[in-house]
Coordinates of C-alpha atoms and ligand atoms in Angstrom, one line a residue:
M1 CA 50.5 -193.3 44.6
T2 CA 48.8 -195.2 41.8
S3 CA 45.6 -197.1 41.5
S4 CA 45.6 -200.8 41.5
Y5 CA 42.9 -200.9 38.8
G6 CA 44.0 -200.9 35.2
L7 CA 45.4 -202.8 32.2
T8 CA 48.9 -204.1 32.5
R9 CA 49.0 -205.9 29.1
L10 CA 47.3 -205.5 25.8
V11 CA 47.9 -207.7 22.8
L12 CA 46.3 -207.1 19.4
T13 CA 46.1 -209.6 16.6
D14 CA 44.8 -208.7 13.1
F15 CA 43.0 -205.8 14.7
R16 CA 42.5 -202.8 12.4
N17 CA 46.0 -201.7 11.2
Y18 CA 47.8 -204.0 13.7
G19 CA 49.1 -207.4 12.5
S20 CA 50.4 -208.2 15.9
A21 CA 51.3 -205.7 18.6
Q22 CA 51.9 -205.9 22.3
L23 CA 52.0 -203.3 25.0
T24 CA 52.9 -203.8 28.6
C25 CA 52.4 -201.1 31.1
D26 CA 51.5 -200.4 34.8
V27 CA 48.3 -199.0 36.1
R28 CA 49.3 -195.3 35.8
P29 CA 47.7 -193.2 33.1
V30 CA 48.9 -193.9 29.5
I31 CA 49.8 -191.3 26.9
L32 CA 49.9 -192.5 23.3
T33 CA 51.4 -190.0 20.8
G34 CA 52.3 -190.4 17.1
P35 CA 51.4 -189.1 13.7
N36 CA 48.0 -189.2 12.1
G37 CA 47.0 -192.6 11.0
A38 CA 49.6 -194.4 13.2
G39 CA 47.0 -196.5 15.2
K40 CA 46.4 -194.5 18.4
T41 CA 42.6 -194.5 18.2
N42 CA 42.7 -198.2 17.2
I43 CA 44.3 -199.0 20.6
L44 CA 41.6 -197.1 22.4
E45 CA 39.0 -198.9 20.4
A46 CA 40.6 -202.3 21.3
I47 CA 40.3 -201.4 25.0
S48 CA 36.6 -200.4 24.5
F49 CA 35.9 -203.9 23.2
L50 CA 36.8 -205.2 26.7
S51 CA 33.4 -203.9 27.8
P52 CA 30.1 -205.0 26.5
G53 CA 28.9 -203.5 23.2
R54 CA 30.3 -202.6 19.8
G55 CA 33.2 -200.5 21.0
L56 CA 33.8 -196.7 20.7
R57 CA 33.3 -196.6 16.9
R58 CA 30.2 -198.8 17.1
A59 CA 31.8 -200.8 14.3
K60 CA 30.6 -203.9 12.6
L61 CA 32.7 -206.7 14.0
S62 CA 34.0 -207.8 10.6
E63 CA 35.0 -204.2 9.7
V64 CA 37.6 -204.4 12.5
T65 CA 39.5 -207.3 11.0
R66 CA 42.8 -206.3 9.6
N67 CA 42.4 -205.5 6.0
N68 CA 45.7 -206.3 4.5
E69 CA 47.0 -208.7 1.8
E70 CA 49.9 -209.8 4.0
S71 CA 47.6 -210.7 6.9
K72 CA 45.8 -213.4 4.8
K73 CA 45.9 -216.6 6.7
P74 CA 48.0 -219.5 5.3
E75 CA 46.0 -221.9 3.0
K76 CA 45.8 -224.6 5.6
E77 CA 44.2 -222.3 8.2
Q78 CA 41.9 -220.7 5.8
N79 CA 40.4 -224.1 5.0
S80 CA 39.8 -225.1 8.5
S81 CA 36.3 -224.7 9.8
L82 CA 37.4 -222.5 12.8
S83 CA 39.5 -219.4 12.6
W84 CA 39.9 -216.1 14.4
A85 CA 39.4 -212.9 12.4
W86 CA 40.8 -210.7 15.1
G87 CA 41.6 -210.9 18.7
I88 CA 42.5 -208.8 21.8
A89 CA 44.2 -210.3 24.9
S90 CA 44.7 -208.3 28.0
T91 CA 45.5 -208.5 31.7
L92 CA 43.5 -206.3 34.0
S93 CA 44.9 -205.6 37.5
T94 CA 42.2 -205.0 40.1
P95 CA 42.3 -204.8 43.9
Q96 CA 40.9 -208.3 44.0
G97 CA 43.6 -209.7 41.7
S98 CA 44.5 -209.9 38.0
W99 CA 42.3 -211.2 35.3
D100 CA 43.2 -212.3 31.8
I101 CA 40.4 -210.9 29.6
G102 CA 40.2 -211.7 25.9
T103 CA 37.8 -211.1 23.1
G104 CA 37.7 -211.5 19.4
L105 CA 35.8 -212.5 16.3
E106 CA 35.6 -216.2 15.6
I107 CA 34.5 -217.6 12.3
Q108 CA 33.1 -221.0 12.3
E109 CA 31.8 -222.5 9.1
G110 CA 31.2 -219.0 7.7
K111 CA 29.4 -217.8 10.8
E112 CA 30.8 -214.9 12.8
R113 CA 30.7 -214.9 16.6
R114 CA 32.1 -212.5 19.2
I115 CA 33.9 -214.6 21.8
V116 CA 34.7 -213.3 25.3
K117 CA 37.0 -215.2 27.6
I118 CA 37.9 -214.5 31.2
G119 CA 40.8 -216.6 32.7
G120 CA 40.6 -218.8 29.6
E121 CA 36.9 -219.6 30.1
I122 CA 34.4 -218.6 27.4
L123 CA 31.6 -216.4 28.9
K124 CA 28.0 -217.3 27.9
S125 CA 27.4 -213.7 27.0
Q126 CA 29.5 -210.6 26.5
T127 CA 27.2 -208.7 28.8
L128 CA 28.9 -210.6 31.7
L129 CA 32.0 -208.5 31.0
R130 CA 30.3 -205.8 33.0
D131 CA 31.3 -207.6 36.2
Y132 CA 35.0 -207.2 35.3
V133 CA 35.6 -204.0 33.3
H134 CA 33.9 -200.7 33.0
V135 CA 35.2 -198.4 30.3
L136 CA 34.1 -194.8 29.5
W137 CA 35.3 -192.7 26.6
V138 CA 35.2 -189.3 25.1
T139 CA 36.2 -189.2 21.4
P140 CA 36.0 -186.7 18.5
Q141 CA 33.1 -188.8 17.0
M142 CA 31.1 -187.7 20.1
D143 CA 31.3 -184.0 18.9
R144 CA 27.9 -184.5 17.4
L145 CA 26.3 -186.2 20.4
F146 CA 24.0 -183.3 21.2
Q147 CA 23.0 -182.8 17.6
E148 CA 22.4 -186.4 16.7
G149 CA 19.2 -188.4 17.4
A150 CA 18.3 -189.3 21.0
A151 CA 19.5 -192.9 20.5
T152 CA 23.1 -191.9 20.7
R153 CA 22.5 -189.9 23.9
R154 CA 20.6 -192.7 25.5
R155 CA 23.5 -195.1 24.8
F156 CA 25.9 -192.6 26.3
L157 CA 23.7 -192.3 29.4
D158 CA 23.3 -196.1 29.7
R159 CA 27.1 -196.6 29.6
L160 CA 27.4 -194.1 32.6
V161 CA 24.6 -196.0 34.4
Y162 CA 26.5 -199.4 34.0
G163 CA 29.3 -198.1 36.2
L164 CA 26.9 -197.8 39.2
D165 CA 24.4 -200.4 38.4
S166 CA 25.9 -203.3 36.4
M167 CA 22.5 -205.0 36.0
H168 CA 21.6 -202.2 33.7
V169 CA 23.5 -203.8 30.8
T170 CA 21.3 -206.9 31.2
R171 CA 18.1 -204.9 31.4
V172 CA 18.9 -202.9 28.3
T173 CA 19.9 -206.1 26.4
R174 CA 16.7 -207.9 27.4
Y175 CA 14.4 -205.0 26.7
E176 CA 15.9 -204.7 23.2
H177 CA 15.5 -208.4 22.6
Y178 CA 11.8 -208.4 23.7
M179 CA 11.2 -205.4 21.5
R180 CA 12.6 -207.1 18.4
E181 CA 10.7 -210.3 19.2
R182 CA 7.4 -208.3 19.5
S183 CA 8.0 -206.5 16.2
R184 CA 8.9 -209.8 14.5
L185 CA 5.7 -211.5 15.8
L186 CA 3.6 -208.5 14.8
K187 CA 5.1 -208.6 11.3
Y188 CA 5.0 -212.3 10.6
G189 CA 2.2 -213.5 13.0
G190 CA 2.5 -216.9 14.6
A191 CA 1.6 -215.8 18.1
D192 CA -1.6 -215.7 20.0
R193 CA -3.0 -212.9 22.3
H194 CA -1.5 -214.6 25.4
W195 CA 1.9 -214.8 23.9
F196 CA 1.8 -211.0 23.2
D197 CA 0.5 -210.4 26.7
A198 CA 3.4 -212.3 28.2
L199 CA 6.0 -210.6 26.0
E200 CA 4.6 -207.1 26.7
A201 CA 4.5 -207.8 30.5
R202 CA 8.3 -208.6 30.3
M203 CA 8.9 -205.5 28.1
S204 CA 7.1 -203.2 30.6
A205 CA 8.9 -204.7 33.6
E206 CA 12.4 -204.3 32.0
G207 CA 11.4 -200.9 30.4
V208 CA 10.3 -199.3 33.6
A209 CA 13.4 -200.7 35.4
I210 CA 15.5 -199.0 32.7
S211 CA 13.9 -195.6 33.1
A212 CA 14.0 -195.9 36.9
A213 CA 17.7 -196.7 36.9
R214 CA 18.5 -193.8 34.5
R215 CA 16.4 -191.4 36.7
Q216 CA 18.1 -192.6 39.8
F217 CA 21.6 -192.2 38.3
I218 CA 20.8 -188.6 37.3
D219 CA 19.4 -187.8 40.7
H220 CA 22.5 -189.2 42.4
L221 CA 24.8 -187.4 40.1
L222 CA 23.1 -184.1 40.7
Q223 CA 22.8 -184.6 44.5
A224 CA 26.4 -185.8 44.9
K225 CA 27.6 -182.2 44.0
A226 CA 30.3 -184.2 42.2
W227 CA 30.4 -181.5 39.7
T228 CA 33.3 -179.2 40.0
L229 CA 36.2 -179.9 37.8
G230 CA 38.2 -176.8 37.6
T231 CA 36.8 -174.3 35.1
F232 CA 34.8 -177.0 33.3
P233 CA 31.1 -176.1 32.9
Q234 CA 28.4 -177.6 35.1
A235 CA 25.7 -179.4 33.4
E236 CA 22.0 -179.7 34.1
L237 CA 20.8 -183.2 33.2
A238 CA 17.2 -184.4 32.6
L239 CA 15.3 -187.3 31.0
A240 CA 12.3 -186.6 28.9
G241 CA 9.9 -189.3 28.0
Q242 CA 6.5 -190.9 28.6
I243 CA 7.8 -193.5 31.1
E244 CA 9.8 -190.9 33.0
S245 CA 6.7 -188.6 33.4
W246 CA 4.6 -191.6 34.6
L247 CA 7.4 -192.4 37.1
G248 CA 7.2 -188.8 38.4
A249 CA 3.5 -189.2 39.2
Y250 CA 2.9 -192.9 39.8
S251 CA 4.6 -195.9 41.5
A252 CA 6.8 -198.2 39.5
L253 CA 4.1 -200.9 39.5
E254 CA 1.4 -198.5 38.3
T255 CA 3.8 -197.3 35.6
E256 CA 4.4 -200.9 34.5
E257 CA 0.6 -201.4 34.3
K258 CA 0.2 -198.2 32.2
F259 CA 3.0 -199.1 29.9
R260 CA 1.5 -202.6 29.4
E261 CA -1.8 -201.1 28.5
V262 CA -0.3 -198.8 25.9
L263 CA 1.6 -201.6 24.4
K264 CA -1.5 -203.7 24.1
A265 CA -3.5 -200.8 22.6
S266 CA -0.8 -200.0 20.1
R267 CA -0.3 -203.4 18.5
Q268 CA -2.0 -202.5 15.3
Q269 CA -0.2 -199.2 15.0
D270 CA 3.1 -200.8 15.8
R271 CA 2.4 -203.5 13.2
E272 CA 2.0 -200.8 10.5
S273 CA 5.0 -198.7 11.7
G274 CA 7.3 -201.6 12.4
G275 CA 8.3 -199.8 15.7
V276 CA 7.1 -199.5 19.3
A277 CA 5.2 -196.4 20.0
C278 CA 6.1 -195.9 23.7
G279 CA 9.0 -197.0 25.9
P280 CA 12.4 -196.1 27.3
H281 CA 13.8 -196.5 23.8
R282 CA 12.1 -193.2 22.9
S283 CA 13.3 -191.1 25.9
D284 CA 15.8 -188.3 25.5
F285 CA 18.6 -187.4 27.7
T286 CA 18.9 -183.6 27.7
V287 CA 21.9 -181.6 28.8
T288 CA 22.0 -177.9 29.5
Y289 CA 25.0 -175.7 30.2
R290 CA 23.9 -174.5 33.6
E291 CA 25.6 -171.2 33.9
K292 CA 24.5 -170.0 30.5
N293 CA 21.1 -171.7 30.7
R294 CA 21.7 -173.0 27.2
A295 CA 20.8 -176.4 25.7
A296 CA 24.0 -178.3 24.9
A297 CA 23.0 -178.6 21.2
F298 CA 23.4 -174.8 20.9
C299 CA 26.7 -174.6 22.7
S300 CA 30.0 -174.3 20.8
T301 CA 32.0 -177.4 19.9
G302 CA 34.5 -176.6 22.6
E303 CA 31.8 -176.1 25.2
Q304 CA 30.1 -179.3 24.3
K305 CA 33.4 -181.2 24.7
A306 CA 33.9 -179.6 28.0
L307 CA 30.4 -180.5 29.1
L308 CA 31.0 -184.1 28.1
I309 CA 34.2 -184.3 30.1
S310 CA 32.4 -182.7 33.0
I311 CA 29.6 -185.3 32.9
V312 CA 31.9 -188.4 32.5
F313 CA 34.2 -187.3 35.2
A314 CA 31.3 -186.6 37.6
A315 CA 30.0 -190.1 36.8
A316 CA 33.5 -191.5 37.5
R317 CA 33.7 -189.6 40.8
L318 CA 30.3 -190.7 41.9
Q319 CA 31.2 -194.3 41.1
N320 CA 34.3 -193.9 43.2
L321 CA 32.4 -192.3 46.1
Q322 CA 29.9 -195.2 46.1
G323 CA 32.7 -197.7 46.3
A324 CA 32.3 -199.1 42.7
G325 CA 35.9 -198.1 41.7
V326 CA 36.8 -195.9 38.8
P327 CA 36.4 -196.8 35.1
L328 CA 39.1 -197.1 32.6
M329 CA 38.9 -193.8 30.8
L330 CA 39.7 -193.4 27.1
L331 CA 40.2 -189.8 26.0
D332 CA 40.9 -189.6 22.3
E333 CA 42.4 -186.3 21.2
I334 CA 40.6 -184.5 24.0
V335 CA 43.5 -182.6 25.6
A336 CA 44.3 -180.5 22.5
H337 CA 41.0 -178.7 22.8
F338 CA 41.4 -177.3 26.2
D339 CA 43.3 -174.4 27.5
E340 CA 46.1 -174.7 30.1
R341 CA 43.9 -174.3 33.1
R342 CA 41.4 -176.9 32.0
R343 CA 44.2 -179.3 31.1
A344 CA 45.7 -178.9 34.5
A345 CA 42.3 -179.5 36.2
L346 CA 41.8 -182.6 34.1
F347 CA 45.2 -184.0 34.8
E348 CA 44.8 -183.3 38.5
E349 CA 41.5 -185.1 38.5
I350 CA 42.8 -188.2 36.7
L351 CA 45.7 -188.4 39.2
S352 CA 43.5 -187.8 42.3
L353 CA 41.0 -190.5 41.2
K354 CA 44.0 -192.8 40.5
M355 CA 42.4 -193.5 37.2
Q356 CA 44.0 -195.3 34.3
A357 CA 43.2 -192.8 31.6
W358 CA 44.4 -193.6 28.1
M359 CA 45.0 -190.3 26.3
T360 CA 46.1 -189.7 22.7
G361 CA 47.5 -186.7 20.9
T362 CA 49.9 -185.9 18.1
D363 CA 51.9 -183.6 20.3
I364 CA 53.6 -184.9 23.4
G365 CA 54.1 -181.3 24.6
L366 CA 50.5 -181.1 25.7
F367 CA 51.1 -183.6 28.4
T368 CA 54.2 -182.1 30.0
S369 CA 52.5 -181.2 33.2
F370 CA 51.9 -184.9 33.9
N371 CA 55.7 -185.2 34.1
N372 CA 56.6 -188.8 35.2
K373 CA 53.3 -189.6 36.8
V374 CA 52.2 -191.2 33.6
Q375 CA 53.7 -193.6 31.1
Y376 CA 54.4 -192.7 27.5
F377 CA 54.2 -194.8 24.3
R378 CA 55.0 -193.8 20.8
V379 CA 52.7 -195.2 18.1
E380 CA 54.1 -195.3 14.6
N381 CA 53.2 -197.5 11.6
A382 CA 51.1 -199.9 13.6
M383 CA 54.0 -200.4 16.1
V384 CA 53.9 -199.4 19.8
H385 CA 57.2 -198.3 21.4
E386 CA 57.7 -197.6 25.0
K387 CA 59.1 -194.1 25.4
S388 CA 61.1 -193.2 28.5
V389 CA 60.8 -189.5 28.0
L390 CA 62.5 -187.0 30.3
I391 CA 60.5 -184.0 29.7
K392 CA 62.2 -180.7 30.4
M393 CA 60.0 -178.5 32.6
Ligands
LIG401 N1 40.2 -202.9 9.2 C1 41.4 -202.2 9.0 N2 42.4 -202.8 8.5 C2 43.6 -202.1 8.3 N3 43.8 -200.8 8.6 C3 42.7 -200.2 9.1 C4 41.5 -200.8 9.4 N4 40.6 -199.9 9.9 C5 41.3 -198.8 10.0 N5 42.6 -198.9 9.5 C6 43.6 -197.9 9.5 O1 44.3 -197.8 10.7 C7 45.1 -196.6 10.6 C8 45.2 -196.0 12.0 O2 43.9 -195.5 12.4 P1 43.7 -194.7 13.8 O3 42.4 -194.2 13.7 O4 44.1 -195.6 14.9 O5 44.9 -193.6 13.6 P2 45.3 -192.5 14.7 O6 46.7 -192.8 15.1 O7 44.3 -192.4 15.7 O8 45.3 -191.2 13.7 P3 44.8 -189.7 14.0 O9 45.9 -188.9 14.7 O10 44.6 -189.2 12.6 O11 43.5 -189.8 14.7 C9 44.4 -195.7 9.6 O12 45.3 -195.5 8.5 C10 43.2 -196.5 9.2 O13 42.8 -196.3 7.8
LIG402 MG1 42.9 -190.9 16.1

């Protein structure tokens, strides 16, 4: 049996190495194989743009535009004031019906703008995509997640939280906006004391809500005992930060008050530093390999990858348990790193969650145990070919 949630059509235009490519599929998991540089990761990146944010490479929007002499637009189109730099069109099948979802970079009079359309209607904000699509991914770029700065880990955690609490996207976007606005006013002046008070009140309300949602998500994940995925390691998760420790000792309202006072008291310091001394944007999401009692940063690359898989699948399972459905899952070159038993556990989990997982690899042989429960595509020279493989078992 297959899920009724997943993409059934994906069309790329001037996206990375694709001039124009179309892929039609059903909601079963998808395997993309092909040589290095063929365009496999680019397809996953395109899917990641169907959710709010900058996609799985956190690329600048203009960097995504196909960089190729042949793709230059005809003279007439180049001169027009409106043009598309790149575009993605898709159809998402859900239990409630099908949605046509599109996004792309529009250039109007030299100005770039990301456009998002659902059923042909332009959305006011890309954050509204959260009501339609939830995408999670594990990619080779995330190998350094536990070594890099806390910002990368917070982004990772926030994406997991979106799946259970879609308002979280809005909170994070608003909080970042208020934070930038406060820094701008501190730097250039032009606002009185009351204006700062009002801005800081909003910042503290959104900021405390962000920390509370992150804490609640982690609690649910740990309580749900949604942890066992074959021989994958179990992870201990925690949040470290000032707001979180206040929330451990005080009510949300008292925490907001405390946060507001700190913001008020640190205006001068923040003016000089150009930052904000305290807030959920400074918290860290820490992960420990439970069995070994070792911080993820000190685990081997393979162990870290296994921890990541363990966490994202626990989040997907929790989402499913709570009736929020399962996300689209993008697994870029993940399978090659796991032994036979872990691969089997991962495949079983994908099938039992009825999840449309998009998996890439250079070697189709790694996916044989999926047999015909998945669909195969061959990617070569920026072309996608449907592959009806009969794998000999
Ligand atoms: N803006 C762009 N315009 C044109 N080509 C691009 C652009 N950005 C990236 N590419 C090219 O797209 C090609 C495919 O990249 P992609 O990362 O999808 O390959 P892949 O199939 O995942 O390969 P690998 O197996 O090595 O991971 C690469 O040659 C890359 O240089
Ligand atoms: Mg790749």
